[in-house]
Short mmCIF file of C-alpha atoms in Angstrom, two decimals:
data_model
loop_
_atom_site.label_atom_id
_atom_site.label_comp_id
_atom_site.label_asym_id
_atom_site.label_seq_id
_atom_site.Cartn_x
_atom_site.Cartn_y
_atom_site.Cartn_z
CA UNK Q 1 14.82 -4.03 -16.24
CA UNK Q 2 12.24 -1.34 -15.99
CA UNK Q 3 10.71 0.29 -13.27
CA UNK Q 4 6.94 -0.48 -12.11
CA UNK Q 5 5.02 2.01 -11.27
CA UNK Q 6 1.91 1.15 -8.72
CA UNK Q 7 -0.81 3.49 -9.21
CA UNK Q 8 -2.54 5.15 -6.24
CA UNK Q 9 -5.51 2.55 -6.61
CA UNK Q 10 -3.38 -0.38 -6.89
CA UNK Q 11 -1.47 0.74 -3.16
CA UNK Q 12 -5.61 1.19 -2.09
CA UNK Q 13 -6.56 -2.47 -3.17
CA UNK Q 14 -2.90 -3.62 -1.56
CA UNK Q 15 -3.32 -2.20 1.70
CA UNK Q 16 -6.51 -3.79 1.65
CA UNK Q 17 -5.65 -7.83 0.92
CA UNK Q 18 -3.48 -6.50 3.90
CA UNK Q 19 -5.31 -5.96 6.33
CA UNK Q 20 -8.01 -8.04 5.36
CA UNK Q 21 -5.33 -11.28 6.17
CA UNK Q 22 -4.60 -9.97 9.58
CA UNK Q 23 -8.18 -8.91 10.92
CA UNK Q 24 -9.68 -12.14 9.15
CA UNK Q 25 -12.17 -10.37 6.75
CA UNK Q 26 -12.63 -9.59 3.06
CA UNK Q 27 -10.62 -7.12 1.86
CA UNK Q 28 -13.59 -5.61 -0.30
CA UNK Q 29 -14.91 -5.38 4.44
CA UNK Q 30 -11.45 -2.76 4.49
CA UNK Q 31 -11.47 0.89 4.10
CA UNK Q 32 -8.47 2.66 2.53
CA UNK Q 33 -7.21 6.38 3.00
CA UNK Q 34 -2.98 7.02 1.53
CA UNK Q 35 -1.94 9.82 3.42
CA UNK Q 36 0.91 12.38 3.06
CA UNK Q 37 2.89 14.55 6.07
CA UNK Q 38 5.39 17.34 5.17
CA UNK Q 39 7.55 15.95 8.37
CA UNK Q 40 6.38 12.40 8.95
CA UNK Q 41 5.68 10.81 5.13
CA UNK Q 42 3.49 8.01 3.93
CA UNK Q 43 1.12 6.32 6.26
CA UNK Q 44 -2.44 5.31 5.83
CA UNK Q 45 -5.76 4.91 7.62
CA UNK Q 46 -7.37 1.79 7.15
CA UNK Q 47 -11.33 1.16 8.46
CA UNK Q 48 -12.74 -2.20 9.52
CA UNK Q 49 -16.20 -2.48 11.28
CA UNK Q 50 -15.35 0.45 12.33
CA UNK Q 51 -12.94 0.32 13.88
CA UNK Q 52 -9.18 1.88 12.79
CA UNK Q 53 -5.20 1.74 11.95
CA UNK Q 54 -2.97 3.86 11.44
CA UNK Q 55 -0.70 2.23 9.40
CA UNK Q 56 3.12 4.05 8.58
CA UNK Q 57 5.42 4.15 5.61
CA UNK Q 58 6.68 0.58 6.50
CA UNK Q 59 2.90 -1.08 7.08
CA UNK Q 60 2.71 0.48 3.22
CA UNK Q 61 6.17 -1.71 2.56
CA UNK Q 62 5.07 -4.95 3.32
CA UNK Q 63 1.34 -4.58 1.93
CA UNK Q 64 3.27 -3.91 -1.49
CA UNK Q 65 5.27 -7.32 -1.26
CA UNK Q 66 2.21 -8.56 -0.75
CA UNK Q 67 0.75 -7.37 -3.55
CA UNK Q 68 4.04 -7.51 -5.96
CA UNK Q 69 4.66 -11.09 -4.81
CA UNK Q 70 1.07 -12.83 -5.21
CA UNK Q 71 -0.90 -10.67 -7.49
CA UNK Q 72 1.77 -9.68 -9.60
CA UNK Q 73 4.62 -12.25 -9.31
CA UNK Q 74 7.91 -10.24 -9.08
CA UNK Q 75 9.99 -9.56 -6.83
CA UNK Q 76 8.93 -8.46 -3.45
CA UNK Q 77 12.11 -7.95 -2.08
CA UNK Q 78 13.46 -5.94 -5.31
CA UNK Q 79 13.52 -1.78 -3.89
CA UNK Q 80 9.97 -0.17 -3.28
CA UNK Q 81 9.68 3.44 -2.96
CA UNK Q 82 7.18 5.61 -2.41
CA UNK Q 83 6.34 8.47 -4.38
CA UNK Q 84 4.57 11.75 -3.57
CA UNK Q 85 2.97 12.23 -7.75
CA UNK Q 86 1.22 15.85 -8.42
CA UNK Q 87 -0.36 14.33 -11.13
CA UNK Q 88 -1.22 10.80 -9.72
CA UNK Q 89 -1.11 11.09 -5.94
CA UNK Q 90 1.15 8.74 -4.00
CA UNK Q 91 2.00 5.95 -5.84
CA UNK Q 92 4.99 2.77 -6.08
CA UNK Q 93 7.47 2.76 -7.55
CA UNK Q 94 9.41 -1.20 -7.80
CA UNK Q 95 13.22 -0.96 -9.08
#
């Protein structure tokens, strides 16, 4: 089976859905900024109602698992790797 590539925008969408469920708001009410740091790796900042929440890579993987399961009907535990791509930005490769 070939690898599935999840775009940066779909990762953002997944995090919006993930946070909206935790905060009990609509996904449209969530703003997300993905980040990469050489020392700390992948992370994101989510903003809801003027409040900021910092997500670590494990939270991003959890959000992607939700996305894979509910929106793409794929195995959420098939292996997700976050990648910093020079052209595409932050993407995820799924086995």
